[in-house]
mmCIF file with all atom_site columns, C-alpha atoms in Angstrom:
data_model
loop_
_atom_site.group_PDB
_atom_site.id
_atom_site.type_symbol
_atom_site.label_atom_id
_atom_site.label_alt_id
_atom_site.label_comp_id
_atom_site.label_asym_id
_atom_site.label_entity_id
_atom_site.label_seq_id
_atom_site.pdbx_PDB_ins_code
_atom_site.Cartn_x
_atom_site.Cartn_y
_atom_site.Cartn_z
_atom_site.occupancy
_atom_site.B_iso_or_equiv
_atom_site.pdbx_formal_charge
_atom_site.auth_seq_id
_atom_site.auth_comp_id
_atom_site.auth_asym_id
_atom_site.auth_atom_id
_atom_site.pdbx_PDB_model_num
ATOM 1   C CA . UNK A 1 1   ? -28.398 14.400  22.768  1.00 49.00 ? 1   UNK A CA 1
ATOM 2   C CA . UNK A 1 2   ? -31.073 13.287  20.219  1.00 55.00 ? 2   UNK A CA 1
ATOM 3   C CA . UNK A 1 3   ? -28.609 14.976  17.868  1.00 51.00 ? 3   UNK A CA 1
ATOM 4   C CA . UNK A 1 4   ? -25.152 13.443  18.956  1.00 50.00 ? 4   UNK A CA 1
ATOM 5   C CA . UNK A 1 5   ? -27.341 9.931   18.696  1.00 46.00 ? 5   UNK A CA 1
ATOM 6   C CA . UNK A 1 6   ? -28.085 10.916  14.822  1.00 46.00 ? 6   UNK A CA 1
ATOM 7   C CA . UNK A 1 7   ? -24.790 11.902  14.275  1.00 45.00 ? 7   UNK A CA 1
ATOM 8   C CA . UNK A 1 8   ? -23.137 8.596   15.069  1.00 41.00 ? 8   UNK A CA 1
ATOM 9   C CA . UNK A 1 9   ? -25.690 6.598   13.509  1.00 47.00 ? 9   UNK A CA 1
ATOM 10  C CA . UNK A 1 10  ? -24.989 8.958   10.383  1.00 39.00 ? 10  UNK A CA 1
ATOM 11  C CA . UNK A 1 11  ? -21.243 8.353   10.661  1.00 41.00 ? 11  UNK A CA 1
ATOM 12  C CA . UNK A 1 12  ? -21.549 4.645   11.425  1.00 39.00 ? 12  UNK A CA 1
ATOM 13  C CA . UNK A 1 13  ? -23.544 4.176   8.513   1.00 38.00 ? 13  UNK A CA 1
ATOM 14  C CA . UNK A 1 14  ? -21.480 6.042   5.815   1.00 38.00 ? 14  UNK A CA 1
ATOM 15  C CA . UNK A 1 15  ? -18.371 4.271   7.457   1.00 38.00 ? 15  UNK A CA 1
ATOM 16  C CA . UNK A 1 16  ? -19.841 0.537   6.804   1.00 39.00 ? 16  UNK A CA 1
ATOM 17  C CA . UNK A 1 17  ? -21.102 1.768   3.539   1.00 36.00 ? 17  UNK A CA 1
ATOM 18  C CA . UNK A 1 18  ? -17.495 2.902   2.286   1.00 37.00 ? 18  UNK A CA 1
ATOM 19  C CA . UNK A 1 19  ? -16.253 -0.346  3.749   1.00 38.00 ? 19  UNK A CA 1
ATOM 20  C CA . UNK A 1 20  ? -18.477 -2.297  2.196   1.00 37.00 ? 20  UNK A CA 1
ATOM 21  C CA . UNK A 1 21  ? -18.131 -0.905  -1.275  1.00 38.00 ? 21  UNK A CA 1
ATOM 22  C CA . UNK A 1 22  ? -14.217 -1.838  -1.583  1.00 45.00 ? 22  UNK A CA 1
ATOM 23  C CA . UNK A 1 23  ? -13.146 -4.989  -3.419  1.00 55.00 ? 23  UNK A CA 1
ATOM 24  C CA . UNK A 1 24  ? -10.317 -5.898  -0.622  1.00 56.00 ? 24  UNK A CA 1
ATOM 25  C CA . UNK A 1 25  ? -9.842  -4.832  3.116   1.00 68.00 ? 25  UNK A CA 1
ATOM 26  C CA . UNK A 1 26  ? -6.467  -5.443  4.059   1.00 72.00 ? 26  UNK A CA 1
ATOM 27  C CA . UNK A 1 27  ? -4.498  -3.799  7.093   1.00 84.00 ? 27  UNK A CA 1
ATOM 28  C CA . UNK A 1 28  ? -0.769  -2.690  5.999   1.00 88.00 ? 28  UNK A CA 1
ATOM 29  C CA . UNK A 1 29  ? 2.057   -2.666  9.165   1.00 89.00 ? 29  UNK A CA 1
ATOM 30  C CA . UNK A 1 30  ? 5.424   -1.321  8.705   1.00 92.00 ? 30  UNK A CA 1
ATOM 31  C CA . UNK A 1 31  ? 7.828   -3.968  10.326  1.00 91.00 ? 31  UNK A CA 1
ATOM 32  C CA . UNK A 1 32  ? 10.784  -2.201  9.480   1.00 92.00 ? 32  UNK A CA 1
ATOM 33  C CA . UNK A 1 33  ? 12.928  0.552   7.299   1.00 91.00 ? 33  UNK A CA 1
ATOM 34  C CA . UNK A 1 34  ? 15.659  -1.844  5.754   1.00 90.00 ? 34  UNK A CA 1
ATOM 35  C CA . UNK A 1 35  ? 19.041  -1.089  4.344   1.00 88.00 ? 35  UNK A CA 1
ATOM 36  C CA . UNK A 1 36  ? 19.261  0.132   0.898   1.00 89.00 ? 36  UNK A CA 1
ATOM 37  C CA . UNK A 1 37  ? 16.004  1.561   0.702   1.00 92.00 ? 37  UNK A CA 1
ATOM 38  C CA . UNK A 1 38  ? 13.749  -0.760  1.240   1.00 94.00 ? 38  UNK A CA 1
ATOM 39  C CA . UNK A 1 39  ? 10.989  -1.209  3.443   1.00 94.00 ? 39  UNK A CA 1
ATOM 40  C CA . UNK A 1 40  ? 9.345   -4.341  5.143   1.00 93.00 ? 40  UNK A CA 1
ATOM 41  C CA . UNK A 1 41  ? 5.538   -4.207  5.121   1.00 92.00 ? 41  UNK A CA 1
ATOM 42  C CA . UNK A 1 42  ? 3.132   -6.825  6.669   1.00 89.00 ? 42  UNK A CA 1
ATOM 43  C CA . UNK A 1 43  ? 0.002   -7.107  5.020   1.00 87.00 ? 43  UNK A CA 1
ATOM 44  C CA . UNK A 1 44  ? -3.416  -8.887  6.282   1.00 82.00 ? 44  UNK A CA 1
ATOM 45  C CA . UNK A 1 45  ? -6.124  -9.796  3.982   1.00 77.00 ? 45  UNK A CA 1
ATOM 46  C CA . UNK A 1 46  ? -9.253  -10.051 6.116   1.00 71.00 ? 46  UNK A CA 1
ATOM 47  C CA . UNK A 1 47  ? -12.009 -10.514 3.222   1.00 73.00 ? 47  UNK A CA 1
ATOM 48  C CA . UNK A 1 48  ? -10.820 -12.571 0.556   1.00 72.00 ? 48  UNK A CA 1
ATOM 49  C CA . UNK A 1 49  ? -7.836  -14.562 2.349   1.00 70.00 ? 49  UNK A CA 1
ATOM 50  C CA . UNK A 1 50  ? -8.231  -17.605 -0.683  1.00 73.00 ? 50  UNK A CA 1
ATOM 51  C CA . UNK A 1 51  ? -7.625  -14.841 -3.318  1.00 77.00 ? 51  UNK A CA 1
ATOM 52  C CA . UNK A 1 52  ? -5.148  -12.964 -1.725  1.00 79.00 ? 52  UNK A CA 1
ATOM 53  C CA . UNK A 1 53  ? -1.896  -14.233 -3.280  1.00 84.00 ? 53  UNK A CA 1
ATOM 54  C CA . UNK A 1 54  ? 1.923   -12.875 -3.146  1.00 87.00 ? 54  UNK A CA 1
ATOM 55  C CA . UNK A 1 55  ? 1.305   -10.935 -6.302  1.00 90.00 ? 55  UNK A CA 1
ATOM 56  C CA . UNK A 1 56  ? -1.612  -8.997  -4.978  1.00 88.00 ? 56  UNK A CA 1
ATOM 57  C CA . UNK A 1 57  ? -0.047  -8.762  -1.761  1.00 89.00 ? 57  UNK A CA 1
ATOM 58  C CA . UNK A 1 58  ? 2.976   -6.726  -3.578  1.00 92.00 ? 58  UNK A CA 1
ATOM 59  C CA . UNK A 1 59  ? 0.901   -4.716  -5.651  1.00 94.00 ? 59  UNK A CA 1
ATOM 60  C CA . UNK A 1 60  ? -0.983  -3.581  -2.492  1.00 92.00 ? 60  UNK A CA 1
ATOM 61  C CA . UNK A 1 61  ? 2.356   -2.813  -0.884  1.00 94.00 ? 61  UNK A CA 1
ATOM 62  C CA . UNK A 1 62  ? 3.347   -0.809  -3.496  1.00 96.00 ? 62  UNK A CA 1
ATOM 63  C CA . UNK A 1 63  ? 0.025   1.073   -3.893  1.00 95.00 ? 63  UNK A CA 1
ATOM 64  C CA . UNK A 1 64  ? 0.502   1.768   -0.039  1.00 94.00 ? 64  UNK A CA 1
ATOM 65  C CA . UNK A 1 65  ? 3.951   3.554   -0.512  1.00 96.00 ? 65  UNK A CA 1
ATOM 66  C CA . UNK A 1 66  ? 2.599   5.412   -3.488  1.00 97.00 ? 66  UNK A CA 1
ATOM 67  C CA . UNK A 1 67  ? -1.001  6.496   -2.373  1.00 95.00 ? 67  UNK A CA 1
ATOM 68  C CA . UNK A 1 68  ? -1.544  6.345   1.266   1.00 93.00 ? 68  UNK A CA 1
ATOM 69  C CA . UNK A 1 69  ? 1.286   5.804   3.136   1.00 91.00 ? 69  UNK A CA 1
ATOM 70  C CA . UNK A 1 70  ? 1.920   3.596   6.244   1.00 87.00 ? 70  UNK A CA 1
ATOM 71  C CA . UNK A 1 71  ? 2.438   4.148   9.621   1.00 82.00 ? 71  UNK A CA 1
ATOM 72  C CA . UNK A 1 72  ? 3.745   2.097   12.893  1.00 85.00 ? 72  UNK A CA 1
ATOM 73  C CA . UNK A 1 73  ? 5.769   2.841   15.790  1.00 87.00 ? 73  UNK A CA 1
ATOM 74  C CA . UNK A 1 74  ? 8.874   0.750   14.709  1.00 86.00 ? 74  UNK A CA 1
ATOM 75  C CA . UNK A 1 75  ? 8.677   2.954   11.637  1.00 88.00 ? 75  UNK A CA 1
ATOM 76  C CA . UNK A 1 76  ? 6.700   6.229   12.403  1.00 84.00 ? 76  UNK A CA 1
ATOM 77  C CA . UNK A 1 77  ? 4.854   7.598   10.064  1.00 87.00 ? 77  UNK A CA 1
ATOM 78  C CA . UNK A 1 78  ? 5.692   7.355   6.341   1.00 89.00 ? 78  UNK A CA 1
ATOM 79  C CA . UNK A 1 79  ? 4.157   9.451   3.534   1.00 92.00 ? 79  UNK A CA 1
ATOM 80  C CA . UNK A 1 80  ? 2.680   8.311   0.325   1.00 95.00 ? 80  UNK A CA 1
ATOM 81  C CA . UNK A 1 81  ? 5.199   9.240   -2.528  1.00 96.00 ? 81  UNK A CA 1
ATOM 82  C CA . UNK A 1 82  ? 2.611   10.644  -4.490  1.00 96.00 ? 82  UNK A CA 1
ATOM 83  C CA . UNK A 1 83  ? 1.589   13.544  -2.429  1.00 93.00 ? 83  UNK A CA 1
ATOM 84  C CA . UNK A 1 84  ? 0.182   15.952  -4.856  1.00 94.00 ? 84  UNK A CA 1
ATOM 85  C CA . UNK A 1 85  ? -2.738  15.486  -7.105  1.00 95.00 ? 85  UNK A CA 1
ATOM 86  C CA . UNK A 1 86  ? -0.547  16.341  -9.978  1.00 95.00 ? 86  UNK A CA 1
ATOM 87  C CA . UNK A 1 87  ? 1.434   13.588  -9.268  1.00 96.00 ? 87  UNK A CA 1
ATOM 88  C CA . UNK A 1 88  ? -1.446  11.102  -9.004  1.00 96.00 ? 88  UNK A CA 1
ATOM 89  C CA . UNK A 1 89  ? -2.684  12.100  -11.962 1.00 96.00 ? 89  UNK A CA 1
ATOM 90  C CA . UNK A 1 90  ? 0.236   11.586  -13.785 1.00 96.00 ? 90  UNK A CA 1
ATOM 91  C CA . UNK A 1 91  ? 0.488   8.360   -11.908 1.00 97.00 ? 91  UNK A CA 1
ATOM 92  C CA . UNK A 1 92  ? -2.758  7.341   -13.315 1.00 96.00 ? 92  UNK A CA 1
ATOM 93  C CA . UNK A 1 93  ? -1.612  7.596   -16.792 1.00 96.00 ? 93  UNK A CA 1
ATOM 94  C CA . UNK A 1 94  ? 1.334   4.989   -16.442 1.00 96.00 ? 94  UNK A CA 1
ATOM 95  C CA . UNK A 1 95  ? -0.929  2.721   -13.330 1.00 97.00 ? 95  UNK A CA 1
ATOM 96  C CA . UNK A 1 96  ? -2.152  0.080   -15.884 1.00 96.00 ? 96  UNK A CA 1
ATOM 97  C CA . UNK A 1 97  ? 0.946   -0.680  -17.643 1.00 97.00 ? 97  UNK A CA 1
ATOM 98  C CA . UNK A 1 98  ? 2.855   -0.650  -14.346 1.00 97.00 ? 98  UNK A CA 1
ATOM 99  C CA . UNK A 1 99  ? 0.588   -3.185  -12.669 1.00 97.00 ? 99  UNK A CA 1
ATOM 100 C CA . UNK A 1 100 ? 0.362   -5.566  -15.878 1.00 96.00 ? 100 UNK A CA 1
ATOM 101 C CA . UNK A 1 101 ? 1.687   -9.097  -15.625 1.00 93.00 ? 101 UNK A CA 1
ATOM 102 C CA . UNK A 1 102 ? 5.093   -7.926  -17.098 1.00 93.00 ? 102 UNK A CA 1
ATOM 103 C CA . UNK A 1 103 ? 4.698   -4.378  -15.389 1.00 95.00 ? 103 UNK A CA 1
ATOM 104 C CA . UNK A 1 104 ? 7.549   -2.590  -13.721 1.00 96.00 ? 104 UNK A CA 1
ATOM 105 C CA . UNK A 1 105 ? 5.947   -3.068  -10.442 1.00 96.00 ? 105 UNK A CA 1
ATOM 106 C CA . UNK A 1 106 ? 7.937   -6.320  -9.963  1.00 95.00 ? 106 UNK A CA 1
ATOM 107 C CA . UNK A 1 107 ? 11.219  -4.742  -10.125 1.00 96.00 ? 107 UNK A CA 1
ATOM 108 C CA . UNK A 1 108 ? 10.426  -3.192  -6.579  1.00 97.00 ? 108 UNK A CA 1
ATOM 109 C CA . UNK A 1 109 ? 9.215   -5.822  -4.049  1.00 95.00 ? 109 UNK A CA 1
ATOM 110 C CA . UNK A 1 110 ? 11.023  -8.731  -3.043  1.00 90.00 ? 110 UNK A CA 1
ATOM 111 C CA . UNK A 1 111 ? 9.177   -11.213 -0.759  1.00 78.00 ? 111 UNK A CA 1
ATOM 112 C CA . UNK A 1 112 ? 9.453   -14.890 0.281   1.00 59.00 ? 112 UNK A CA 1
ATOM 113 C CA . UNK A 1 113 ? 7.316   -17.833 0.191   1.00 52.00 ? 113 UNK A CA 1
ATOM 114 C CA . UNK A 1 114 ? 8.649   -19.319 3.050   1.00 43.00 ? 114 UNK A CA 1
ATOM 115 C CA . UNK A 1 115 ? 5.810   -20.393 5.732   1.00 37.00 ? 115 UNK A CA 1
ATOM 116 C CA . UNK A 1 116 ? 7.541   -18.080 8.285   1.00 39.00 ? 116 UNK A CA 1
ATOM 117 C CA . UNK A 1 117 ? 6.126   -15.241 5.957   1.00 42.00 ? 117 UNK A CA 1
ATOM 118 C CA . UNK A 1 118 ? 2.697   -16.455 5.225   1.00 46.00 ? 118 UNK A CA 1
ATOM 119 C CA . UNK A 1 119 ? 0.558   -17.493 7.934   1.00 50.00 ? 119 UNK A CA 1
ATOM 120 C CA . UNK A 1 120 ? -3.052  -18.529 8.486   1.00 51.00 ? 120 UNK A CA 1
ATOM 121 C CA . UNK A 1 121 ? -4.658  -18.028 11.504  1.00 53.00 ? 121 UNK A CA 1
ATOM 122 C CA . UNK A 1 122 ? -8.027  -19.637 13.041  1.00 54.00 ? 122 UNK A CA 1
ATOM 123 C CA . UNK A 1 123 ? -10.186 -17.086 11.225  1.00 56.00 ? 123 UNK A CA 1
ATOM 124 C CA . UNK A 1 124 ? -8.511  -17.608 7.667   1.00 60.00 ? 124 UNK A CA 1
ATOM 125 C CA . UNK A 1 125 ? -6.769  -14.517 7.336   1.00 67.00 ? 125 UNK A CA 1
ATOM 126 C CA . UNK A 1 126 ? -3.828  -14.612 5.192   1.00 77.00 ? 126 UNK A CA 1
ATOM 127 C CA . UNK A 1 127 ? -0.672  -12.226 6.104   1.00 83.00 ? 127 UNK A CA 1
ATOM 128 C CA . UNK A 1 128 ? 2.344   -11.580 4.014   1.00 87.00 ? 128 UNK A CA 1
ATOM 129 C CA . UNK A 1 129 ? 5.479   -9.809  4.288   1.00 91.00 ? 129 UNK A CA 1
ATOM 130 C CA . UNK A 1 130 ? 6.694   -7.592  1.761   1.00 93.00 ? 130 UNK A CA 1
ATOM 131 C CA . UNK A 1 131 ? 9.454   -5.615  1.042   1.00 94.00 ? 131 UNK A CA 1
ATOM 132 C CA . UNK A 1 132 ? 9.361   -2.740  -1.430  1.00 96.00 ? 132 UNK A CA 1
ATOM 133 C CA . UNK A 1 133 ? 11.955  -0.659  -2.595  1.00 96.00 ? 133 UNK A CA 1
ATOM 134 C CA . UNK A 1 134 ? 11.440  2.946   -2.016  1.00 96.00 ? 134 UNK A CA 1
ATOM 135 C CA . UNK A 1 135 ? 14.455  4.361   -2.963  1.00 96.00 ? 135 UNK A CA 1
ATOM 136 C CA . UNK A 1 136 ? 14.355  3.040   -6.267  1.00 97.00 ? 136 UNK A CA 1
ATOM 137 C CA . UNK A 1 137 ? 10.448  3.119   -6.796  1.00 98.00 ? 137 UNK A CA 1
ATOM 138 C CA . UNK A 1 138 ? 10.648  7.126   -6.167  1.00 97.00 ? 138 UNK A CA 1
ATOM 139 C CA . UNK A 1 139 ? 13.951  7.338   -8.388  1.00 96.00 ? 139 UNK A CA 1
ATOM 140 C CA . UNK A 1 140 ? 11.293  5.604   -11.358 1.00 97.00 ? 140 UNK A CA 1
ATOM 141 C CA . UNK A 1 141 ? 8.357   7.589   -10.805 1.00 97.00 ? 141 UNK A CA 1
ATOM 142 C CA . UNK A 1 142 ? 11.089  10.874  -11.045 1.00 96.00 ? 142 UNK A CA 1
ATOM 143 C CA . UNK A 1 143 ? 12.746  9.527   -13.977 1.00 96.00 ? 143 UNK A CA 1
ATOM 144 C CA . UNK A 1 144 ? 9.573   8.907   -15.425 1.00 95.00 ? 144 UNK A CA 1
ATOM 145 C CA . UNK A 1 145 ? 8.617   12.644  -14.972 1.00 95.00 ? 145 UNK A CA 1
ATOM 146 C CA . UNK A 1 146 ? 5.628   11.468  -12.678 1.00 95.00 ? 146 UNK A CA 1
ATOM 147 C CA . UNK A 1 147 ? 7.372   13.191  -9.580  1.00 95.00 ? 147 UNK A CA 1
ATOM 148 C CA . UNK A 1 148 ? 9.469   15.824  -9.046  1.00 90.00 ? 148 UNK A CA 1
ATOM 149 C CA . UNK A 1 149 ? 13.105  15.289  -7.647  1.00 86.00 ? 149 UNK A CA 1
ATOM 150 C CA . UNK A 1 150 ? 13.531  15.882  -3.726  1.00 74.00 ? 150 UNK A CA 1
ATOM 151 C CA . UNK A 1 151 ? 16.509  18.055  -5.158  1.00 68.00 ? 151 UNK A CA 1
ATOM 152 C CA . UNK A 1 152 ? 14.486  20.668  -6.731  1.00 61.00 ? 152 UNK A CA 1
ATOM 153 C CA . UNK A 1 153 ? 13.468  23.841  -5.780  1.00 56.00 ? 153 UNK A CA 1
ATOM 154 C CA . UNK A 1 154 ? 16.170  24.365  -3.324  1.00 50.00 ? 154 UNK A CA 1
#
């Protein structure tokens, strides 16, 4: 029993340390998969809601599509576009330019500043709904030779 308690305390401590080291703490939920290759994501910021802008929400939505994937009952599990370590390494080479002020990232997102899309609740969490064109993003990464085409190797 003592070893089990020790393991639980160790796991909890490591989890808190890993959460504390992140610059941002946000939740991403897939609302729906839309026409023309778009996926509609809801992002909720917990840590710095006053600094959470539509731009940062858009970038975080793209990063979720690229690196982590997302899941929900309506969208099921969607794997990230960058699945292989070589793909991640290739993207890291262009990531700074891609996410720069005039970067290509802006061509893959749609969002709205309507009050229906931005909500602030009692705890001052800020929520955005962002649409990412996953199909065009994948096509761009294939054209840039960041990832292999889905049609290769068959």
